[in-house]
Coordinates of C-alpha atoms in Angstrom, one line a residue:
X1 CA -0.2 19.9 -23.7
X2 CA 0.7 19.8 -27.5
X3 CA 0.6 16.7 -29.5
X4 CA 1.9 13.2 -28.5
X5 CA 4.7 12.2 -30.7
X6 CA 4.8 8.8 -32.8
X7 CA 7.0 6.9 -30.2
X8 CA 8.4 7.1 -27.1
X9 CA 11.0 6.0 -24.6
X10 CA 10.9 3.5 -22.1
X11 CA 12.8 1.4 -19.1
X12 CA 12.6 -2.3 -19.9
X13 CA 13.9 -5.4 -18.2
X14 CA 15.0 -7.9 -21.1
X15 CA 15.2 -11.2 -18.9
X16 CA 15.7 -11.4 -14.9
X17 CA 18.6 -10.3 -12.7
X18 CA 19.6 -7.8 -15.4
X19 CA 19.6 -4.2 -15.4
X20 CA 17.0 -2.3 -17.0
X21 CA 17.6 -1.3 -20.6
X22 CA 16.8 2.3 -22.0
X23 CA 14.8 1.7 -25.5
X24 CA 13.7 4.6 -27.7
X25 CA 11.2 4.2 -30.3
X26 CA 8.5 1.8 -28.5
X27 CA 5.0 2.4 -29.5
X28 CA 3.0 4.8 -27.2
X29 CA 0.2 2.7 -25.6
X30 CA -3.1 3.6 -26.6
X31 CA -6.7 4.0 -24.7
X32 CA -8.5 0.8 -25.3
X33 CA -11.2 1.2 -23.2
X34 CA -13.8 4.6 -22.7
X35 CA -12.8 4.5 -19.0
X36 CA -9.0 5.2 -19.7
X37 CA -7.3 8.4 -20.1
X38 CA -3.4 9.1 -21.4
X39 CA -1.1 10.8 -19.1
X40 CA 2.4 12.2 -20.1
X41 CA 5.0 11.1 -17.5
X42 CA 6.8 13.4 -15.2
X43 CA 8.0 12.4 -12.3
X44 CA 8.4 9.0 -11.4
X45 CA 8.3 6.8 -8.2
X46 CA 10.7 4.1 -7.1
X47 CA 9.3 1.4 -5.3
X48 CA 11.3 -1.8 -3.9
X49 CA 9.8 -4.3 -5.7
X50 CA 11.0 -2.8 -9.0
X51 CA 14.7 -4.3 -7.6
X52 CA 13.3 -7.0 -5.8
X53 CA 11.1 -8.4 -8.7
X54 CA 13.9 -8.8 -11.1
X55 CA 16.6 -9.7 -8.5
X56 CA 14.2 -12.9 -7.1
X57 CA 12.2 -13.8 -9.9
X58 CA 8.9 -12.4 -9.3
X59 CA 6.4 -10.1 -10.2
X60 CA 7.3 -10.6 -13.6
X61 CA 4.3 -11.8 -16.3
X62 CA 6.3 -11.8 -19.6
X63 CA 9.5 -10.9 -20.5
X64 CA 10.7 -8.1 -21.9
X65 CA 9.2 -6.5 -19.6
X66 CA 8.1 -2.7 -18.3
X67 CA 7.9 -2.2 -14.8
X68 CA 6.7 1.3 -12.7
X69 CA 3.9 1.1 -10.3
X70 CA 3.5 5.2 -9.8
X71 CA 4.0 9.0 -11.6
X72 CA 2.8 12.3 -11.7
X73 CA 1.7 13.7 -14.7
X74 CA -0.7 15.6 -17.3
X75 CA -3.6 14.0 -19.1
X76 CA -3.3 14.5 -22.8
X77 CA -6.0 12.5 -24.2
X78 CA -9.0 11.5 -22.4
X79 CA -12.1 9.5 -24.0
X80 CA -13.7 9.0 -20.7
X81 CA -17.0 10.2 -20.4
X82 CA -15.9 11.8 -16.3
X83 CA -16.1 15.3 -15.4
X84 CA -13.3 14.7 -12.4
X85 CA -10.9 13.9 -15.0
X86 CA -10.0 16.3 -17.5
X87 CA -7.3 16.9 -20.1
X88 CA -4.2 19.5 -18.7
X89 CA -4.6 17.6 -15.4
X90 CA -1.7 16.9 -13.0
X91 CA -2.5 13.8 -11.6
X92 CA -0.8 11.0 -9.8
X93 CA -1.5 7.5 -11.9
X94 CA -1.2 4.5 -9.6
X95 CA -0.6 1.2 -11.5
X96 CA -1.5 -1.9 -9.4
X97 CA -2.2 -3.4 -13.0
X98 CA 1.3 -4.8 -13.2
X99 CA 0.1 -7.3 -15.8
X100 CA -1.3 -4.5 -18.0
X101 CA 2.3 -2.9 -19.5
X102 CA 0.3 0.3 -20.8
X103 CA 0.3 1.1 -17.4
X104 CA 3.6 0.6 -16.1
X105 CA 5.2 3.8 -15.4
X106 CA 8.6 3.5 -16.6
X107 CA 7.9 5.1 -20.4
X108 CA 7.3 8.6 -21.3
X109 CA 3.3 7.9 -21.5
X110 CA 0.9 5.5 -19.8
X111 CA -2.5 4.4 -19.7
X112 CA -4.6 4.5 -16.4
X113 CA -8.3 3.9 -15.9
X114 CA -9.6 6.9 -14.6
X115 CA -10.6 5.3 -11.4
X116 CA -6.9 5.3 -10.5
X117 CA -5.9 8.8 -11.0
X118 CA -5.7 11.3 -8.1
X119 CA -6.0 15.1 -9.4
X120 CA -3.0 16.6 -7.2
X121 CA -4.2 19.4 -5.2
X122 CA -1.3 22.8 -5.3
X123 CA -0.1 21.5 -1.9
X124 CA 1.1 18.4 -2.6
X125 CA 4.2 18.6 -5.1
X126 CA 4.8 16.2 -8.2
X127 CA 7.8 14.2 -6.1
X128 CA 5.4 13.7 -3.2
X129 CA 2.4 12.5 -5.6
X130 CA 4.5 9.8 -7.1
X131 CA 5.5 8.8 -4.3
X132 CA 1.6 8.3 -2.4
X133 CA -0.3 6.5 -4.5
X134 CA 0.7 2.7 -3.9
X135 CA 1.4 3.1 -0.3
X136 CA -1.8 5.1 0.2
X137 CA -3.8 1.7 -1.5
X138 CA -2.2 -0.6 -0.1
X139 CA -2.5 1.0 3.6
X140 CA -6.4 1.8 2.9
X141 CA -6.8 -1.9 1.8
X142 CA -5.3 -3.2 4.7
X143 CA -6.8 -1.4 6.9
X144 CA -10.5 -0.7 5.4
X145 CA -10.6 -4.7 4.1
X146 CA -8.3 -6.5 6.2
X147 CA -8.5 -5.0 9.5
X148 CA -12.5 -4.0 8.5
X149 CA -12.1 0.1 10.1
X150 CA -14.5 2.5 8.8
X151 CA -12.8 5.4 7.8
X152 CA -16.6 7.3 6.6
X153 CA -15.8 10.1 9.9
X154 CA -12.5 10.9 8.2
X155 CA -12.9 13.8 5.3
X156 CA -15.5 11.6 4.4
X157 CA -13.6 8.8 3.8
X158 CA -15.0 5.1 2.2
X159 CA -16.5 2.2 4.3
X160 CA -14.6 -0.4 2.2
X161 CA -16.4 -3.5 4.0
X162 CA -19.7 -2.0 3.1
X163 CA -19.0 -1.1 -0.4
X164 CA -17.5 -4.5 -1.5
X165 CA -20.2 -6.5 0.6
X166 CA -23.0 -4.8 -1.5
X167 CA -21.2 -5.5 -4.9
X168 CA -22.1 -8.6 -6.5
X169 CA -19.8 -11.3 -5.2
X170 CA -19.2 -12.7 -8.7
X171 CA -17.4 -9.5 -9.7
X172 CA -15.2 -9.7 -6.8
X173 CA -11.7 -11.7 -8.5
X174 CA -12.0 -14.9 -6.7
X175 CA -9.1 -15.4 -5.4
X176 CA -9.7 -12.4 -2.8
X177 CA -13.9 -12.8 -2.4
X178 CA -13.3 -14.9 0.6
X179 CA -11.4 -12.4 2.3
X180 CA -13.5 -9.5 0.6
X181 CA -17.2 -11.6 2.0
X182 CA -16.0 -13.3 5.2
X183 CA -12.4 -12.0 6.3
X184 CA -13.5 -10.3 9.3
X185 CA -17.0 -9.9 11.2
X186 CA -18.9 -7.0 11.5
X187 CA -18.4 -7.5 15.0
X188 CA -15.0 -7.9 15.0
X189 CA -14.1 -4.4 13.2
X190 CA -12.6 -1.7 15.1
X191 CA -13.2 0.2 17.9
X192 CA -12.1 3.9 18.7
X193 CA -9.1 3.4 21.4
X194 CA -8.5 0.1 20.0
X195 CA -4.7 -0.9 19.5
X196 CA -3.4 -1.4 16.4
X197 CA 0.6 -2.6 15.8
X198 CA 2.6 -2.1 13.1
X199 CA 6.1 -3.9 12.6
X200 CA 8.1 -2.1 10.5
X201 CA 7.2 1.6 11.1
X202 CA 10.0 2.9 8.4
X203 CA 8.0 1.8 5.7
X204 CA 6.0 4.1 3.9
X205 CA 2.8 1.7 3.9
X206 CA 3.2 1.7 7.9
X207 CA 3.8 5.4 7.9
X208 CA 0.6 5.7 6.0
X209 CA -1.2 3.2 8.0
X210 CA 0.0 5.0 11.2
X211 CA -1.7 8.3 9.9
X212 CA -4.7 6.8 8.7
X213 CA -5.5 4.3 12.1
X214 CA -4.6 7.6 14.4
X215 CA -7.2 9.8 12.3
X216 CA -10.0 7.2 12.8
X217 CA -9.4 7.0 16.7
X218 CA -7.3 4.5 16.8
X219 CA -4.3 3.7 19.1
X220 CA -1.2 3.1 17.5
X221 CA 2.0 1.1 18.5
X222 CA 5.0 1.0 16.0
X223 CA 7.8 -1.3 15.8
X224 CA 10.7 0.2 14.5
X225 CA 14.8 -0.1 14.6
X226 CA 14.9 3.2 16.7
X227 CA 18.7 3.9 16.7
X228 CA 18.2 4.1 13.1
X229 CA 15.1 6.0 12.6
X230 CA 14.5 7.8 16.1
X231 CA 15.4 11.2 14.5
X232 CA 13.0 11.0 12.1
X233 CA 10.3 9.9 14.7
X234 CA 10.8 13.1 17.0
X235 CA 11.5 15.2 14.3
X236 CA 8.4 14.8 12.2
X237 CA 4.6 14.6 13.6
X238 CA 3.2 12.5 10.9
X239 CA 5.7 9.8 12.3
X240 CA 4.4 9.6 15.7
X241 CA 2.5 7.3 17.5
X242 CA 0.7 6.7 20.5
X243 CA 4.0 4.0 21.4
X244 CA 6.9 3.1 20.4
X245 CA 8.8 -0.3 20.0
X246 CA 12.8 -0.6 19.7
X247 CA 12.7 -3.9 17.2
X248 CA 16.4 -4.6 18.4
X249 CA 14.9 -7.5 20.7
X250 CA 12.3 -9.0 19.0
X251 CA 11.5 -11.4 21.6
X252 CA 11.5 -8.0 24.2
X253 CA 9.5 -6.5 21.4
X254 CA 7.1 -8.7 22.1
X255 CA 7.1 -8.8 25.8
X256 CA 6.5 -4.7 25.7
X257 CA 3.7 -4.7 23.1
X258 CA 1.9 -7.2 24.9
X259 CA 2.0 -5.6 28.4
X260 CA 1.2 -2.6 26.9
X261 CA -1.9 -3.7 25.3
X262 CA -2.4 -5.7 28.5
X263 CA -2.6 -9.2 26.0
X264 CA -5.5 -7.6 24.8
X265 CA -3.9 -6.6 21.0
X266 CA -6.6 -8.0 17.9
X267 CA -5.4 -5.9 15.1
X268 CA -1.4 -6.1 13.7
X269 CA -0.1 -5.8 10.2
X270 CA 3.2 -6.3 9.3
X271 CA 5.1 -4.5 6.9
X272 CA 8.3 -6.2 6.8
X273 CA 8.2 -10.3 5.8
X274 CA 7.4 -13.6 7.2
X275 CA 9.9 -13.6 10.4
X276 CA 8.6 -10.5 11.8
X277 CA 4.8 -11.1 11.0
X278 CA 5.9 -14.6 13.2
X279 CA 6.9 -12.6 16.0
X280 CA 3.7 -10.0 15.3
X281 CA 1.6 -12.7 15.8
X282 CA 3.0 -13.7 19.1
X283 CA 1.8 -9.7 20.3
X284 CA -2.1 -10.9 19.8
X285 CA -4.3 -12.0 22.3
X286 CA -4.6 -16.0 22.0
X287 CA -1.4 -17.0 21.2
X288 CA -0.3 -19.3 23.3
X289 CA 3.7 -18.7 24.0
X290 CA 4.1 -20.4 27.2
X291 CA 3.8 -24.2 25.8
X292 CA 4.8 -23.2 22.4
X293 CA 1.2 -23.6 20.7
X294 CA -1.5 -21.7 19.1
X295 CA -5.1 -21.9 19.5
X296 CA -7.0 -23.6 16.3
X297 CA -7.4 -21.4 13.5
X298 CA -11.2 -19.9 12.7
X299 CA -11.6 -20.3 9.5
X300 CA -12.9 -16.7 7.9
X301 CA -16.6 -16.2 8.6
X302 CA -17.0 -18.3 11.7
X303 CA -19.4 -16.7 14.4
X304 CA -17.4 -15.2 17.1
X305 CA -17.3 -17.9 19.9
X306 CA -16.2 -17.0 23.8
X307 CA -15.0 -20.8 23.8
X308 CA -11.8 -21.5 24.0
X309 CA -11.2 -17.6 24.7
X310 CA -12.1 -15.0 27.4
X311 CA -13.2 -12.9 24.5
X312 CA -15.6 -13.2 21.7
X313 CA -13.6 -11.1 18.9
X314 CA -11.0 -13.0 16.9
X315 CA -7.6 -11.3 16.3
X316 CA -6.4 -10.4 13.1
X317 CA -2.9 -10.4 11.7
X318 CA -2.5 -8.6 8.1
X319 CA 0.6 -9.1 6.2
X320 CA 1.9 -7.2 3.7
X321 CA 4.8 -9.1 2.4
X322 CA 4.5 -12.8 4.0
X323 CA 2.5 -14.6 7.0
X324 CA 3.8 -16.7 9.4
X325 CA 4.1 -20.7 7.7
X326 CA 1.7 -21.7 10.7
X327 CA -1.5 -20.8 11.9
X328 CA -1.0 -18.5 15.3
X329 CA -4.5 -18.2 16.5
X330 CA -5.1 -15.3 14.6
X331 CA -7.3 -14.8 11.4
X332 CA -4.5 -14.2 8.5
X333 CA -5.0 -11.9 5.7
X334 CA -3.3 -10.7 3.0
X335 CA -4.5 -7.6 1.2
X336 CA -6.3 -8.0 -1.9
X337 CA -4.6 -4.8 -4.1
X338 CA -6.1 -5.9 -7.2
X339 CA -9.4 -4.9 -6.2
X340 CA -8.3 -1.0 -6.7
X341 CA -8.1 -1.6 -10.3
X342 CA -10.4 -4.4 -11.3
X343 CA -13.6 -2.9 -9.2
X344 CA -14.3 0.7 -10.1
X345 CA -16.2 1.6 -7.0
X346 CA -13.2 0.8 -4.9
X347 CA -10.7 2.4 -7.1
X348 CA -13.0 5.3 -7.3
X349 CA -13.9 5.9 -3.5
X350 CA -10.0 5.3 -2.9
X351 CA -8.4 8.3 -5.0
X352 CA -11.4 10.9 -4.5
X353 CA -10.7 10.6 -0.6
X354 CA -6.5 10.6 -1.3
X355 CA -7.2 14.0 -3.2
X356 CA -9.4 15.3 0.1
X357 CA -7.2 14.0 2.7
X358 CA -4.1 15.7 0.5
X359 CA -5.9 18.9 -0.1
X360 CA -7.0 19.4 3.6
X361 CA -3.4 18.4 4.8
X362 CA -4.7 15.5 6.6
X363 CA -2.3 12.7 5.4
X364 CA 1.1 13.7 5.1
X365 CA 2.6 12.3 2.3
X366 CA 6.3 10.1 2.5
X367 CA 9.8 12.5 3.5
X368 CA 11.7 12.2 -0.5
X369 CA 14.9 11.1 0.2
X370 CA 16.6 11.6 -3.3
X371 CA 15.4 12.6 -7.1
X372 CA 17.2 11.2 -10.0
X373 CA 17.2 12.3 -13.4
X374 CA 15.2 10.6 -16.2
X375 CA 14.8 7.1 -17.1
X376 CA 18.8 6.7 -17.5
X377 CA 19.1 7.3 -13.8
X378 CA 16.3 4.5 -12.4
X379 CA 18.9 1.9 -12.1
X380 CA 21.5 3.9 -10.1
X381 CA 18.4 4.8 -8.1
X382 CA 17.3 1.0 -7.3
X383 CA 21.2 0.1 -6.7
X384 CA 20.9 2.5 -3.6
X385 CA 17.8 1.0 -2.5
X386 CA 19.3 -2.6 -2.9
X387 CA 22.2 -1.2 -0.7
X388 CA 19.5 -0.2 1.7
X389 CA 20.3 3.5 1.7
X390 CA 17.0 4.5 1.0
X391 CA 15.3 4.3 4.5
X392 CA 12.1 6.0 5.8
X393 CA 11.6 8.1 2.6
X394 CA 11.1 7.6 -0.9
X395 CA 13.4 8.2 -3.9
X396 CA 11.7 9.4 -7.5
X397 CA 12.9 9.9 -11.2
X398 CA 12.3 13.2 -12.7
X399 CA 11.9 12.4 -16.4
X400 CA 11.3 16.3 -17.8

């Protein structure tokens, strides 16, 4: 891999609703901890919230600062003590650490625990590793924690409620050990042929989330502007779902889930914002739209009740970029990322089941829309994605 030079480049944003500024000569970031490992960027993915966080003033913990969330690359240095880890690797890092600037992935090296490295089996090239990782955490998450579905009968895949629920609650961060502890019931989680809906289905979280809710048995409906994206839908299999939703009409959006799911719907994450998670909740069983109410809220670990309701399960409405401002009768969550990087058992089950799903071609990773070139062309890259020409892909920088 030869040796790592002195000092690097990287992509930093010097105060907010600027453009990012190329700096040579910034310090490469060094391994701090016996669990991290070095990796030498190479290609790099762009995510919206690298334009959104600058552009609307969040996100950001200090300024100047380096953003990135996800690369491919080779480990150079490693002082962890893991055999799955090691050096010459080509792994995807994904940063969730955005706090932590040795790991953001705009600069020529980073640091990533090695609990959040995927080792990139031959099929899957370096443009669609960098493009993955996030999406792939973020979808597990939502649906493993949130929505509470086992995924153990998929390549042997992680039972996310069990695993945090026999970790020590204090080392759960505690401003996600409610929803880790008591979001949803055990009685409450998933069922094979149980609908799920997703609002937003462009997105590469609800493309992922599609893929991974059809593999565990799941039925899937997907809410998506179809004039825009219908091609895409009948052209490529990892796309498709068991029904599809023109999002033209929201209010007829509605009406169509919910006679499809025969008012029965309890699981629905929304990938979009607050408005259309509003008119997601309105698809679940319970909410009341005929005098313009909701019923009360259950607070998280409640015993199911049949009071009230001609069911004893309680619906659940995930969100991954806003909730509605109300209670709808639903349980809300919001997904807890952090707990990919702060607890090592997540992290851990999380990537070694990416690099199975990849390697048997069971999880299709996200169509690349458009490859830039090096850290000079990030910011032409996020000016197409603030125009909104990147849709239903991803676009990545390749840096060497």
């Amino acid at each position: 891999m030869g040796s790592v030079p002195q000092s690097q480049r990287v992509l930093s944003l010097p105060a907010l609703r600027q453009r990012y500024q190329l700096e040579g000569e910034y310090p490469i970031p060094s391994v701090q901890h016996e669990y991290e490992i070095l990796v030498r960027s190479e290609v790099i993915g762009l995510n919206p919230i690298d334009w959104k966080a600058p552009d609307y003033g969040f996100g950001i913990p200090t300024l100047p600062y380096i953003p990135g969330r996800e690369l491919v690359g080779h480990v150079t240095s490693s002082t962890t003590s893991t055999s799955r880890i090691q050096q010459g690797d080509r792994v995807a890092v994904i940063s969730t650490d955005y706090r932590d600037l040795r790991k953001a992935s705009y600069q020529d090296y980073v640091i990533s625990s090695h609990f959040n490295v995927v080792r990139l089996p031959l099929n899957t090239t370096s443009e669609q590793g960098a493009a993955t990782g996030v999406a792939f955490v973020t979808s597990a998450l939502a649906l493993g924690i949130c929505s509470g579905l086992d995924f153990s009968s998929i390549a042997d895949g992680p039972d996310l409620i069990d695993i945090v629920r026999r970790i020590d609650p204090s080392r759960l961060p505690q401003d996600v050990r409610e929803e880790c502890i008591r979001g949803i019931e055990l009685a409450e989680r998933p069922r094979k042929g149980d609908w799920v809906t997703i609002w937003g289905g462009s997105s590469t979280c609800a493309f992922i989330i599609n893929q991974l809710a059809r593999l565990a048995g799941l039925r899937t409906i997907i809410v998506i502007d179809v004039r825009k994206h219908g091609l895409n839908l009948a052209d490529s299999p990892a796309l498709q779902a068991d029904f599809v939703v023109d999002s033209h009409d929201p209010q007829r959006a509605i009406e169509i889930v919910r006679s499809v799911t025969g008012d029965a719907l309890h699981f629905a994450i929304d990938t979009v914002g607050r408005p259309t998670s509003e008119s997601l909740a309105q698809c679940l069983q319970g909410y009341s739209s005929a005098t313009d109410s909701v019923q009360e809220p259950t607070p998280p670990g409640t015993p199911p009740s049949d009071v009230g309701n001609k069911v004893s399960r309680r619906t659940h409405l995930t969100g991954l970029t806003g909730l509605p401002k109300q209670q709808t009768g639903a349980v809300h969550h919001s997904v807890p990322v952090k707990l990919f990087h702060e607890i090592p058992e997540v992290g851990e089950a999380l990537v070694v089941w990416l690099e199975r799903l990849l390697e048997q071609g069971l999880l299709s990773p996200p169509r690349i829309l458009g490859v830039v070139e090096g850290l000079e062309g990030i910011n032409d890259g996020l000016d197409r994605m603030r125009k909104g020409e990147i849709s239903g892909g991803r676009l990545v920088a390749r840096i060497r």
